JSON list of C-alpha atoms in Angstrom, two decimals:
[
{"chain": "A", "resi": 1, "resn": "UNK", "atom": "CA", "xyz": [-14.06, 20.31, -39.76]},
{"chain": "A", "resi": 2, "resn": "UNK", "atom": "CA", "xyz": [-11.12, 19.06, -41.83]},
{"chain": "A", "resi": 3, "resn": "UNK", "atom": "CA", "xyz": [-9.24, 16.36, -42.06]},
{"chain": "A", "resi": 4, "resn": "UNK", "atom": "CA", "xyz": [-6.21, 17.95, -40.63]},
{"chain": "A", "resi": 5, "resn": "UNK", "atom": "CA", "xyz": [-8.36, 19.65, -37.54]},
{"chain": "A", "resi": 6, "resn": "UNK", "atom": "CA", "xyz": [-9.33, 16.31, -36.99]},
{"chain": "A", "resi": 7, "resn": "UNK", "atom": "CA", "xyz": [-5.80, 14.65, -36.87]},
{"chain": "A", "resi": 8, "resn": "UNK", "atom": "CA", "xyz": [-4.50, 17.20, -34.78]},
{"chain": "A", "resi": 9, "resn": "UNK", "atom": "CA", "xyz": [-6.90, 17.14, -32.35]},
{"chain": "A", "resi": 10, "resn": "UNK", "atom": "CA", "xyz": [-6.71, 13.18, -32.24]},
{"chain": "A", "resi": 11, "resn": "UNK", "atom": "CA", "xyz": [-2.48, 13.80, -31.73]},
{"chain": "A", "resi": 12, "resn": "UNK", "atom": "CA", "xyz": [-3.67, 16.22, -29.03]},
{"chain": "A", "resi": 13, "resn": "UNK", "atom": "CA", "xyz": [-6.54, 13.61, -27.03]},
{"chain": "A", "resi": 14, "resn": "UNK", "atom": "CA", "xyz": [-3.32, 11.43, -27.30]},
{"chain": "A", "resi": 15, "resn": "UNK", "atom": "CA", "xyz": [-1.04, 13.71, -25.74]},
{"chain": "A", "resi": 16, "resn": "UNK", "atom": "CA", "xyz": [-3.41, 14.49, -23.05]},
{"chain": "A", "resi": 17, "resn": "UNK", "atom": "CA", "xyz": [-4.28, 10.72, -22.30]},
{"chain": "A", "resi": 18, "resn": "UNK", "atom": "CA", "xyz": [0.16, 9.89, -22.03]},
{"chain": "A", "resi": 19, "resn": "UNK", "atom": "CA", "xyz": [0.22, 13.04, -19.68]},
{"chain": "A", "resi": 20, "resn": "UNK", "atom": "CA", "xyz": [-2.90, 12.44, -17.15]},
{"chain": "A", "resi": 21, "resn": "UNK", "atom": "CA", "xyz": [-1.44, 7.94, -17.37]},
{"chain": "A", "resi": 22, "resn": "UNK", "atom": "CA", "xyz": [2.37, 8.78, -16.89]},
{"chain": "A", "resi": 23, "resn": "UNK", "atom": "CA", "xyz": [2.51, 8.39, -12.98]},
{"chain": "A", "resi": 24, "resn": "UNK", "atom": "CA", "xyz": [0.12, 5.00, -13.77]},
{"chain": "A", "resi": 25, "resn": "UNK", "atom": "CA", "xyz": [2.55, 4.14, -16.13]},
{"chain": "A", "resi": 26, "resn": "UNK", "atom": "CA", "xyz": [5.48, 4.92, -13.77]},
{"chain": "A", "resi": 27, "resn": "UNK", "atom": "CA", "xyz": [4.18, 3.04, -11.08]},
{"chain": "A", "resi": 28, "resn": "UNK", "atom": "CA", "xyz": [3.51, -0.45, -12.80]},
{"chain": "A", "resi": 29, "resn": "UNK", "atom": "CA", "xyz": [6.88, -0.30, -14.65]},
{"chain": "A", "resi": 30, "resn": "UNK", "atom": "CA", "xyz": [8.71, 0.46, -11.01]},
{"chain": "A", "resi": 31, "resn": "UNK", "atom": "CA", "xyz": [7.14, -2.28, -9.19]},
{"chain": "A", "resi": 32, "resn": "UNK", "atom": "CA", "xyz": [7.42, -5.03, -12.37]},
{"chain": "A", "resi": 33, "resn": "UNK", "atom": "CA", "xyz": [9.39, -8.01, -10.80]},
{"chain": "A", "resi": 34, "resn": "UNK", "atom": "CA", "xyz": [8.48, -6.85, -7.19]},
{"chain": "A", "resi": 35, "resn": "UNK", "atom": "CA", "xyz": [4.71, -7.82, -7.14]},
{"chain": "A", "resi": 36, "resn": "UNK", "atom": "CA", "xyz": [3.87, -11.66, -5.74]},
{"chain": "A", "resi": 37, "resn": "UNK", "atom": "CA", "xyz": [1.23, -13.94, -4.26]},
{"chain": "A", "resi": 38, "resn": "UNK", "atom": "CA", "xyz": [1.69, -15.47, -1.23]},
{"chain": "A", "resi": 39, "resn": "UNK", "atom": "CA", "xyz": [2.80, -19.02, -2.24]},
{"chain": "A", "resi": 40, "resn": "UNK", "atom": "CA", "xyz": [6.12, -17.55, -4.52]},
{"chain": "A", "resi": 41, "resn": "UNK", "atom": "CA", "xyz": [6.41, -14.80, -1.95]},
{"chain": "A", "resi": 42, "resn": "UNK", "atom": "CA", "xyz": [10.21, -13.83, -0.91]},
{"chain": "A", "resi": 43, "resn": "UNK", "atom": "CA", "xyz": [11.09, -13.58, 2.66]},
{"chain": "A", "resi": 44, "resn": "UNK", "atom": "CA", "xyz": [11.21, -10.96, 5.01]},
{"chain": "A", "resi": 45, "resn": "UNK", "atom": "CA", "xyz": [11.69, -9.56, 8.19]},
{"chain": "A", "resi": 46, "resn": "UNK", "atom": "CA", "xyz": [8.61, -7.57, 8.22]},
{"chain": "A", "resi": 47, "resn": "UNK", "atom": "CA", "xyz": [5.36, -7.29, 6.51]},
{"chain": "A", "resi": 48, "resn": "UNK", "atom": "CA", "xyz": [3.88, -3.72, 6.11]},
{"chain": "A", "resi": 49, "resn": "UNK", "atom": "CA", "xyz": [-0.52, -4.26, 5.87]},
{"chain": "A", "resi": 50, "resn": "UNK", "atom": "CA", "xyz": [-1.47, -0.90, 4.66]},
{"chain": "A", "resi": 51, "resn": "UNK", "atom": "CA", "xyz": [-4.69, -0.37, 6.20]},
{"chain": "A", "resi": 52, "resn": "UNK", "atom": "CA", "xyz": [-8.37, 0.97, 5.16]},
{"chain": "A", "resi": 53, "resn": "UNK", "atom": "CA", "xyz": [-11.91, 1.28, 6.65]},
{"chain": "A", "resi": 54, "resn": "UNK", "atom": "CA", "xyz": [-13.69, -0.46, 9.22]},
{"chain": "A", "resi": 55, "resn": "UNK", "atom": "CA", "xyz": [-16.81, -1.37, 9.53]},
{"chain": "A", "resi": 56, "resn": "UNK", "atom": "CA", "xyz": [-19.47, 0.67, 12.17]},
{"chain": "A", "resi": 57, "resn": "UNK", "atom": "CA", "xyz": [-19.23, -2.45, 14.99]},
{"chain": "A", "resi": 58, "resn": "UNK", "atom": "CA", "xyz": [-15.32, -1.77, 14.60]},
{"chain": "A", "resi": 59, "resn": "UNK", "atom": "CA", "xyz": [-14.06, -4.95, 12.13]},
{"chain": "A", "resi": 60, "resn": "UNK", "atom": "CA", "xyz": [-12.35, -4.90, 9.26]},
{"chain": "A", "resi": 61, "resn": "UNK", "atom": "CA", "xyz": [-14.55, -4.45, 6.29]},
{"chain": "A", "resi": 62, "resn": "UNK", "atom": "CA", "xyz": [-13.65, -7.65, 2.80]},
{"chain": "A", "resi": 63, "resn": "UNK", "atom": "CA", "xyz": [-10.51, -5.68, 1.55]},
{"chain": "A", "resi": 64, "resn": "UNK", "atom": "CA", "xyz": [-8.75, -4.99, 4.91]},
{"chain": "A", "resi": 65, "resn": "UNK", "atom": "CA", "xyz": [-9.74, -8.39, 6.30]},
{"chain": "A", "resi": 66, "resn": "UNK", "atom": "CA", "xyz": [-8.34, -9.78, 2.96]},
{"chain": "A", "resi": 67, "resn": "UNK", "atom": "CA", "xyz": [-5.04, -7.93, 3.80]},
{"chain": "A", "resi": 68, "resn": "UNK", "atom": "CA", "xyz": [-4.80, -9.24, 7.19]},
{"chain": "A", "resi": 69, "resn": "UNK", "atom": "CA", "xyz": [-5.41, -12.79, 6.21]},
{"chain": "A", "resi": 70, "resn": "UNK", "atom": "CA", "xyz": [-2.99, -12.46, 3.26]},
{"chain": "A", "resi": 71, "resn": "UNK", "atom": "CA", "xyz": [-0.30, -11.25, 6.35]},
{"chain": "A", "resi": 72, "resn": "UNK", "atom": "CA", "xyz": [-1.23, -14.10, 8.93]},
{"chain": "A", "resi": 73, "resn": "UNK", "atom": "CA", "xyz": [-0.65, -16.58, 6.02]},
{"chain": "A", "resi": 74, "resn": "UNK", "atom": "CA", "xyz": [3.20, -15.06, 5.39]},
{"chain": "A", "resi": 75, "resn": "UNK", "atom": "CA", "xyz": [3.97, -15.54, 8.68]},
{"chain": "A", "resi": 76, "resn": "UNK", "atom": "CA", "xyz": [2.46, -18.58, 9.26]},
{"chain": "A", "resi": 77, "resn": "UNK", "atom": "CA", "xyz": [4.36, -19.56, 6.20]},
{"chain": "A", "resi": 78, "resn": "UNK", "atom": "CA", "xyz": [7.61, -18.30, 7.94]},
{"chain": "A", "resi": 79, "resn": "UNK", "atom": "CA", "xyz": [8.00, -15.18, 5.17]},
{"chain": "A", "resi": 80, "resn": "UNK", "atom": "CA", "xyz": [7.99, -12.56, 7.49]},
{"chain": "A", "resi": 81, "resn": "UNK", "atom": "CA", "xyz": [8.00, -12.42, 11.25]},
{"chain": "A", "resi": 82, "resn": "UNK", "atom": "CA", "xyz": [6.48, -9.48, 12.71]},
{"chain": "A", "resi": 83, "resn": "UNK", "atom": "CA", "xyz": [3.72, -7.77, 10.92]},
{"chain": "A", "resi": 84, "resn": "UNK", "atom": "CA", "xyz": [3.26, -3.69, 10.78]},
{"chain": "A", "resi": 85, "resn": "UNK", "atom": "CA", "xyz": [-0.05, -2.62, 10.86]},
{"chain": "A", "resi": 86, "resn": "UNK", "atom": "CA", "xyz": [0.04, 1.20, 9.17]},
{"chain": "A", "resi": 87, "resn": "UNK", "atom": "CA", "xyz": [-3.48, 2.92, 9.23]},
{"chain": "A", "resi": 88, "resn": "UNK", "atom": "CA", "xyz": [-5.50, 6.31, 10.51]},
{"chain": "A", "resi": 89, "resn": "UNK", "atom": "CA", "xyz": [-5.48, 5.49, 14.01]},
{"chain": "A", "resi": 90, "resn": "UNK", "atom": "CA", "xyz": [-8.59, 8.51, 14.06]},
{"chain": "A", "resi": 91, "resn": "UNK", "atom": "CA", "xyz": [-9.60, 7.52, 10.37]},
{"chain": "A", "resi": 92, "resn": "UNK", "atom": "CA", "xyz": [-13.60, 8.44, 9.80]},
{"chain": "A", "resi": 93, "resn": "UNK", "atom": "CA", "xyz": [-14.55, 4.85, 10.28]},
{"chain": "A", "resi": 94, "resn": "UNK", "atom": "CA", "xyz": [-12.51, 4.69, 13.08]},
{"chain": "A", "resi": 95, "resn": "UNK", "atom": "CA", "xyz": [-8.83, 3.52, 14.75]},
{"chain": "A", "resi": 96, "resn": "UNK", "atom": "CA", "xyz": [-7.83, 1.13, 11.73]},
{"chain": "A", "resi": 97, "resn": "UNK", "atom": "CA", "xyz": [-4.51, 0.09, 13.58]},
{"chain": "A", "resi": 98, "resn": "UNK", "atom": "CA", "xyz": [-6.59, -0.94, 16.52]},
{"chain": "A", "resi": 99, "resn": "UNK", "atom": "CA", "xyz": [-9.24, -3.13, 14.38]},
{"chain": "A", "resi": 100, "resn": "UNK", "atom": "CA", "xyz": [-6.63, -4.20, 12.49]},
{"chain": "A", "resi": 101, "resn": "UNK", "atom": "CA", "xyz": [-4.31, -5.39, 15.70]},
{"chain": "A", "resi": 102, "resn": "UNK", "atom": "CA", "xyz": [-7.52, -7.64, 17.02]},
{"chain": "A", "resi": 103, "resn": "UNK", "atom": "CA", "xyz": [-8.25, -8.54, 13.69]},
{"chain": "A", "resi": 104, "resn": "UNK", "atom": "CA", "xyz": [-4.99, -10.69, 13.80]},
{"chain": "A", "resi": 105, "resn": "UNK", "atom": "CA", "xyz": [-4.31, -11.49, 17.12]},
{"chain": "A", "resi": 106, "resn": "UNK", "atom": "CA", "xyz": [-8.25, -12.60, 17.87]},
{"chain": "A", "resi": 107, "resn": "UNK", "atom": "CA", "xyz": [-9.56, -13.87, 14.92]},
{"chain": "A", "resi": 108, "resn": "UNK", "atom": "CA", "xyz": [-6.60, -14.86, 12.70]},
{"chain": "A", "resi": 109, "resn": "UNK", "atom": "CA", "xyz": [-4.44, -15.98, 15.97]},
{"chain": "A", "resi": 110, "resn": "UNK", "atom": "CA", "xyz": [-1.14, -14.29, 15.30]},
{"chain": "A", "resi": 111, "resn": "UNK", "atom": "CA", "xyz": [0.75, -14.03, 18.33]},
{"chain": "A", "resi": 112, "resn": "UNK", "atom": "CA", "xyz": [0.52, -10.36, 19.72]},
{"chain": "A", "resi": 113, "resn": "UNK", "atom": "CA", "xyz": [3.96, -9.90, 20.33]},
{"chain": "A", "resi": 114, "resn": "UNK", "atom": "CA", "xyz": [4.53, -10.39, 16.39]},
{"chain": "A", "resi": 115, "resn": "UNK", "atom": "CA", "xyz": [2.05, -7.37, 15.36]},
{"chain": "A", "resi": 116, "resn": "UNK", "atom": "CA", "xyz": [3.31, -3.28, 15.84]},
{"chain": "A", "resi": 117, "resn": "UNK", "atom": "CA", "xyz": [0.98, -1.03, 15.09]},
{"chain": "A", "resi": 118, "resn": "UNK", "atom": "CA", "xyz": [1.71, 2.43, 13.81]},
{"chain": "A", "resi": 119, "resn": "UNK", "atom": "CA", "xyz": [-1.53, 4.98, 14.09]},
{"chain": "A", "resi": 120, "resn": "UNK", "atom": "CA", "xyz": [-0.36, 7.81, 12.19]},
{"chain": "A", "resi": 121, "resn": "UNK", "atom": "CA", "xyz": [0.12, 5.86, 8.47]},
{"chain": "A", "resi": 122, "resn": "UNK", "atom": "CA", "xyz": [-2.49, 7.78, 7.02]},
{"chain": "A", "resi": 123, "resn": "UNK", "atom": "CA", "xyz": [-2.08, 7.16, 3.46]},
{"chain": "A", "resi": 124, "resn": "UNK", "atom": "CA", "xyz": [0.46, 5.23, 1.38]},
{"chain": "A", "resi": 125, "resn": "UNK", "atom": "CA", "xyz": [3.15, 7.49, 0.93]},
{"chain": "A", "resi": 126, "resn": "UNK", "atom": "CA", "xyz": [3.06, 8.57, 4.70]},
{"chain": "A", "resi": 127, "resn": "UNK", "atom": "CA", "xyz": [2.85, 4.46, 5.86]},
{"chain": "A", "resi": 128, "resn": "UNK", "atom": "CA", "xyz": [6.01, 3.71, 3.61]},
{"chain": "A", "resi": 129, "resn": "UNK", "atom": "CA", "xyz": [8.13, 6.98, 4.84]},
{"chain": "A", "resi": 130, "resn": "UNK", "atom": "CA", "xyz": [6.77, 6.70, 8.71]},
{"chain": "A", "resi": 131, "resn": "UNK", "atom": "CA", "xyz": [8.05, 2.72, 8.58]},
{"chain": "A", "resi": 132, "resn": "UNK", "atom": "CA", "xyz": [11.55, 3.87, 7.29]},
{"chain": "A", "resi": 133, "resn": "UNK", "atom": "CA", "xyz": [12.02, 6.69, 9.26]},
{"chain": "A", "resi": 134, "resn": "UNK", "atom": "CA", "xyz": [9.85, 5.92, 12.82]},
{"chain": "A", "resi": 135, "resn": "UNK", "atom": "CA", "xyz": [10.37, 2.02, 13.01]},
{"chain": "A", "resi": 136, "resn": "UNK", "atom": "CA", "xyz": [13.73, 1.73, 11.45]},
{"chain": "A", "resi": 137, "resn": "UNK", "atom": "CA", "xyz": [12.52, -0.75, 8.50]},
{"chain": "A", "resi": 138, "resn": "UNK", "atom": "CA", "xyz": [14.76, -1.02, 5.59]},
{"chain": "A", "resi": 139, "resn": "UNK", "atom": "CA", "xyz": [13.23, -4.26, 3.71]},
{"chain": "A", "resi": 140, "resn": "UNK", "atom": "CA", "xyz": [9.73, -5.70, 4.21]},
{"chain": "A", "resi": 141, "resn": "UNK", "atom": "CA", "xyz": [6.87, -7.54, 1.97]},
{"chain": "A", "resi": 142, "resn": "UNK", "atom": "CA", "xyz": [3.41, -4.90, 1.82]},
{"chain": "A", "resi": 143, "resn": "UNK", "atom": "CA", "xyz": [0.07, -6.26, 1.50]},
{"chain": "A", "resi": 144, "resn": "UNK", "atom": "CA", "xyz": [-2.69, -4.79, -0.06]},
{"chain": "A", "resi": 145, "resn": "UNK", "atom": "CA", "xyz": [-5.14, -5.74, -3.04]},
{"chain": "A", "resi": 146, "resn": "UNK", "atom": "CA", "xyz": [-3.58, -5.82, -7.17]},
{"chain": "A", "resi": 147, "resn": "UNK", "atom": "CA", "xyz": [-5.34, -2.51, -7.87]},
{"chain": "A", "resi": 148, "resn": "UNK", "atom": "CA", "xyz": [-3.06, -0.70, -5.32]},
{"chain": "A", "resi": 149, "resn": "UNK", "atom": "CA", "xyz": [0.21, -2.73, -5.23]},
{"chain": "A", "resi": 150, "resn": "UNK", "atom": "CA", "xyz": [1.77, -1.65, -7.60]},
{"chain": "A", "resi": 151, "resn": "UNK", "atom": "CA", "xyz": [1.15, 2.02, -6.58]},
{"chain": "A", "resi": 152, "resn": "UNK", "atom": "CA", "xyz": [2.40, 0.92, -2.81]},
{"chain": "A", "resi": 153, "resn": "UNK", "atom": "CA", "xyz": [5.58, -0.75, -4.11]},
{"chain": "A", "resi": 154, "resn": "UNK", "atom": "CA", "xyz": [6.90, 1.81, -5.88]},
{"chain": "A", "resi": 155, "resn": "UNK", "atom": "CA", "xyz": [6.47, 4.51, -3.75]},
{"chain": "A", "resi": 156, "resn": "UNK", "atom": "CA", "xyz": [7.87, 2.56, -0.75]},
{"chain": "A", "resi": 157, "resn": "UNK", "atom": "CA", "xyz": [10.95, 1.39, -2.95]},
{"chain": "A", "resi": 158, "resn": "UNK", "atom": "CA", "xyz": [11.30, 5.48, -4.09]},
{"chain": "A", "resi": 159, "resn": "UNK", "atom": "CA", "xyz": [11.53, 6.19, -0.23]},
{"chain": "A", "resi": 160, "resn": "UNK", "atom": "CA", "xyz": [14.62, 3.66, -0.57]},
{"chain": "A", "resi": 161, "resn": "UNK", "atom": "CA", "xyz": [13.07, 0.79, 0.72]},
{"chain": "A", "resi": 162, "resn": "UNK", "atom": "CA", "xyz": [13.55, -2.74, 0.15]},
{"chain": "A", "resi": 163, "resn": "UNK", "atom": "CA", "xyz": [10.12, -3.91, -0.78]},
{"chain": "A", "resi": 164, "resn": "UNK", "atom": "CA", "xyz": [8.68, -6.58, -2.39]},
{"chain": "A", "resi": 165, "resn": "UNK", "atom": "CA", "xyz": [4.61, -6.53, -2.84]},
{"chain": "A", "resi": 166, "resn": "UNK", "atom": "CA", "xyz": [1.90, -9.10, -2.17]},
{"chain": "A", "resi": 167, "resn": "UNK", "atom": "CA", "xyz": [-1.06, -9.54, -3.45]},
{"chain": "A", "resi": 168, "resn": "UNK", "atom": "CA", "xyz": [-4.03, -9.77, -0.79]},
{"chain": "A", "resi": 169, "resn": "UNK", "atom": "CA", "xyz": [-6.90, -11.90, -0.96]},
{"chain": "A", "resi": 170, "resn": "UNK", "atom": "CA", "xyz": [-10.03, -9.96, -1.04]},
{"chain": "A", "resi": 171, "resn": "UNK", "atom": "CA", "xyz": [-13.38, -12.31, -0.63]},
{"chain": "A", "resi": 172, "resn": "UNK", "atom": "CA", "xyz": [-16.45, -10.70, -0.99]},
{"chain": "A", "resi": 173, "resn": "UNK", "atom": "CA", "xyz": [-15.54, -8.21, -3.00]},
{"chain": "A", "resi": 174, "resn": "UNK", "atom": "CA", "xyz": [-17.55, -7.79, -5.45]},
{"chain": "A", "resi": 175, "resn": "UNK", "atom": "CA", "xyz": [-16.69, -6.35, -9.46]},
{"chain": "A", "resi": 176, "resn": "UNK", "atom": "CA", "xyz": [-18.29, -3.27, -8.94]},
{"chain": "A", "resi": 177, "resn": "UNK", "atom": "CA", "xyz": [-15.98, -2.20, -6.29]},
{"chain": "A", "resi": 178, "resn": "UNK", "atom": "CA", "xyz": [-12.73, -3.21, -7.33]},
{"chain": "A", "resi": 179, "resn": "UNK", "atom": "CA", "xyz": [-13.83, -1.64, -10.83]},
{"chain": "A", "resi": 180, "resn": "UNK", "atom": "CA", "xyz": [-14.07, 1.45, -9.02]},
{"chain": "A", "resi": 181, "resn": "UNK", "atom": "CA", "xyz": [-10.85, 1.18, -6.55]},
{"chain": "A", "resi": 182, "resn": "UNK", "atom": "CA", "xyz": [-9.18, 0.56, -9.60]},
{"chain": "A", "resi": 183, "resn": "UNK", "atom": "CA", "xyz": [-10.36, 4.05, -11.30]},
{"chain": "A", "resi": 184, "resn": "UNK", "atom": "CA", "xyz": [-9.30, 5.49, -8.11]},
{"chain": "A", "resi": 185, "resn": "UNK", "atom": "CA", "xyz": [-6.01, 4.02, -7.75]},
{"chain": "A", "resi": 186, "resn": "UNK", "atom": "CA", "xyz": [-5.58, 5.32, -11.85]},
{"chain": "A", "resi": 187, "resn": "UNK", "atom": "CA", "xyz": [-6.41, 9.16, -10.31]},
{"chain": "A", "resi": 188, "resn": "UNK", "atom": "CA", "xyz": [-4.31, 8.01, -6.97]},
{"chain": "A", "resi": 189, "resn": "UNK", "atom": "CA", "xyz": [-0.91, 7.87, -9.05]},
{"chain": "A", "resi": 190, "resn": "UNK", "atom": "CA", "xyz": [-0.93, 11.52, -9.65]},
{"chain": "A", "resi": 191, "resn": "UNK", "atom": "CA", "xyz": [-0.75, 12.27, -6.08]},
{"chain": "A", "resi": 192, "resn": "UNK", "atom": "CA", "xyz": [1.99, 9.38, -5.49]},
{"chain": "A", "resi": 193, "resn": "UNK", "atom": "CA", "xyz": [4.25, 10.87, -8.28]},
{"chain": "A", "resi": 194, "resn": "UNK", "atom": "CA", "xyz": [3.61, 14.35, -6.68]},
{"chain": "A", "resi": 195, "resn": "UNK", "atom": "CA", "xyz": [4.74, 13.21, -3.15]},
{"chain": "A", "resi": 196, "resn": "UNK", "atom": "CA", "xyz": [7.87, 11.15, -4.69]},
{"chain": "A", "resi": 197, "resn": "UNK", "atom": "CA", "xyz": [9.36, 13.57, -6.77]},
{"chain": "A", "resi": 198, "resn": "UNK", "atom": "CA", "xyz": [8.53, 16.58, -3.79]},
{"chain": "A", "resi": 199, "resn": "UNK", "atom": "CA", "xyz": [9.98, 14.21, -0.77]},
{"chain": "A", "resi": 200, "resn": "UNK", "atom": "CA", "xyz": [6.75, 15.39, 1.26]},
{"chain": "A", "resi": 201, "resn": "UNK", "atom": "CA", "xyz": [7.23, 15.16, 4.53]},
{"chain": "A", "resi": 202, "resn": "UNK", "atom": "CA", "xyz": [4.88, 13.17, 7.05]},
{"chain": "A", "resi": 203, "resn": "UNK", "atom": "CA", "xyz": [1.92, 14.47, 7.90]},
{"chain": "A", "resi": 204, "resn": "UNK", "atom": "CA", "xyz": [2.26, 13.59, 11.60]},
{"chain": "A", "resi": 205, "resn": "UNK", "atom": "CA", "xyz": [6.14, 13.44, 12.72]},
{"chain": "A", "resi": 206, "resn": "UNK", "atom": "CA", "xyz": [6.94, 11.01, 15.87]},
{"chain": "A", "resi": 207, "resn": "UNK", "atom": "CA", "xyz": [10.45, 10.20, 17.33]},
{"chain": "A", "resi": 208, "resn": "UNK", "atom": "CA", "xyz": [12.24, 6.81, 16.58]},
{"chain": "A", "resi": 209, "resn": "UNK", "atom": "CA", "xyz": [10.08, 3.74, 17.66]},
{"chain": "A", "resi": 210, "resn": "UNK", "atom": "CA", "xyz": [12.52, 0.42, 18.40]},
{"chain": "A", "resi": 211, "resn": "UNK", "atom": "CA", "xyz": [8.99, -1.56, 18.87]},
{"chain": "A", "resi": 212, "resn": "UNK", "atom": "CA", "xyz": [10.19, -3.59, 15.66]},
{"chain": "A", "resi": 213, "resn": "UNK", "atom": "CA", "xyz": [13.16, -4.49, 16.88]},
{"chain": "A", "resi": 214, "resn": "UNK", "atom": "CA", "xyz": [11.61, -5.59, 20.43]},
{"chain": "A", "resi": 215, "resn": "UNK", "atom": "CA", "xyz": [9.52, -7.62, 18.42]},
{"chain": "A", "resi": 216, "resn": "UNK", "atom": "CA", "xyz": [11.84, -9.64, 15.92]},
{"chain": "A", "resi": 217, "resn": "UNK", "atom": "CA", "xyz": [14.09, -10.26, 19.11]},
{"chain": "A", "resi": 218, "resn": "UNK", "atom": "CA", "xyz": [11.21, -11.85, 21.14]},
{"chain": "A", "resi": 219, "resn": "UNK", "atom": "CA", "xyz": [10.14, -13.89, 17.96]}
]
């Protein structure tokens, strides 16, 4: 092969590898200055906890139970108020809200009249655009772990919400898994590009919910 075969096709593997990382790239660069740990956190009405499996006896598995721990400390802290729990309320593993409601209010001892839950989040994009458009939020922190904040941020904040991101706490985790939520979250920012620049609708639609504003009025 030539030298010049070989230059072009390096130009082209370098084409291809800017195409497939654009909506990676598009995603950190949106959410730079928006991403936070708890302790420099800004304040906030709400906190959105994006949810994710369960376990088989119905509790949170490390990385959900690190993003509920990461939201009882904001509001402990007085950052945020209520707390939105946004998850498949008939996921596989099962009803994530539901775990992630008793999660807080049982073990973590957030008063019950501070959490919402909202069943029908079923992925990112549909959690961010349900929590605008159902429950009437306009600015609010979102937890979830550093391999998928950045991704959650800006596709919130493209749905023309006010968000700032926090990073959740994830113990037990081990490398091998984050490793590999990180490859997926890579893959992941296709799909969140896709639904931004498309406006996808929800994939379940449910009239306006005033159970946020019932709760920051009690609390």
């Amino acid at each position: 092969m030539s030298s010049r075969a070989v230059r072009r096709l390096v130009v082209l593997g370098v084409v291809l590898v800017l195409v497939v990382s654009a909506p990676w790239i598009w995603t950190n660069a949106a959410a730079t200055g928006h991403v936070h740990d708890v302790g420099d956190a800004p304040g906030a009405d709400v906190v959105i906890v994006l949810g994710t499996t369960v376990g088989s006896d119905g509790q949170p598995e490390a990385r959900l139970a690190g993003r509920l721990r990461t939201a009882a400390e904001l509001v402990a802290a007085g950052r945020a108020r209520v707390v939105l729990v946004s998850g498949d309320g008939g996921g596989d593993s099962g009803d994530e809200p539901a775990s992630m409601t008793a999660y807080l209010t049982g073990t973590l001892g957030v008063d019950p009249a501070r959490v919402v839950a909202d069943p029908a989040g079923l992925d990112t994009y549909d959690s961010c655009l349900r929590a605008r458009d159902v429950f009437g939020v306009r600015r609010a922190l979102v937890v979830t772990q550093a391999y998928h904040l950045s991704r959650a941020v800006t596709l919130c904040r493209s749905l023309g919400l006010d968000v700032d991101g926090v990073r959740a706490r994830c113990d037990g985790c081990g490398r091998a898994l984050l490793a590999e939520k990180s490859v997926r979250d890579y893959f992941a920012s296709g799909k969140a590009a896709w639904d931004a620049v498309r406006q996808r609708p929800p994939a379940v639609t449910s009239p306006p919910s005033s159970a946020i504003q019932a709760a920051l009025a009690t609390t």
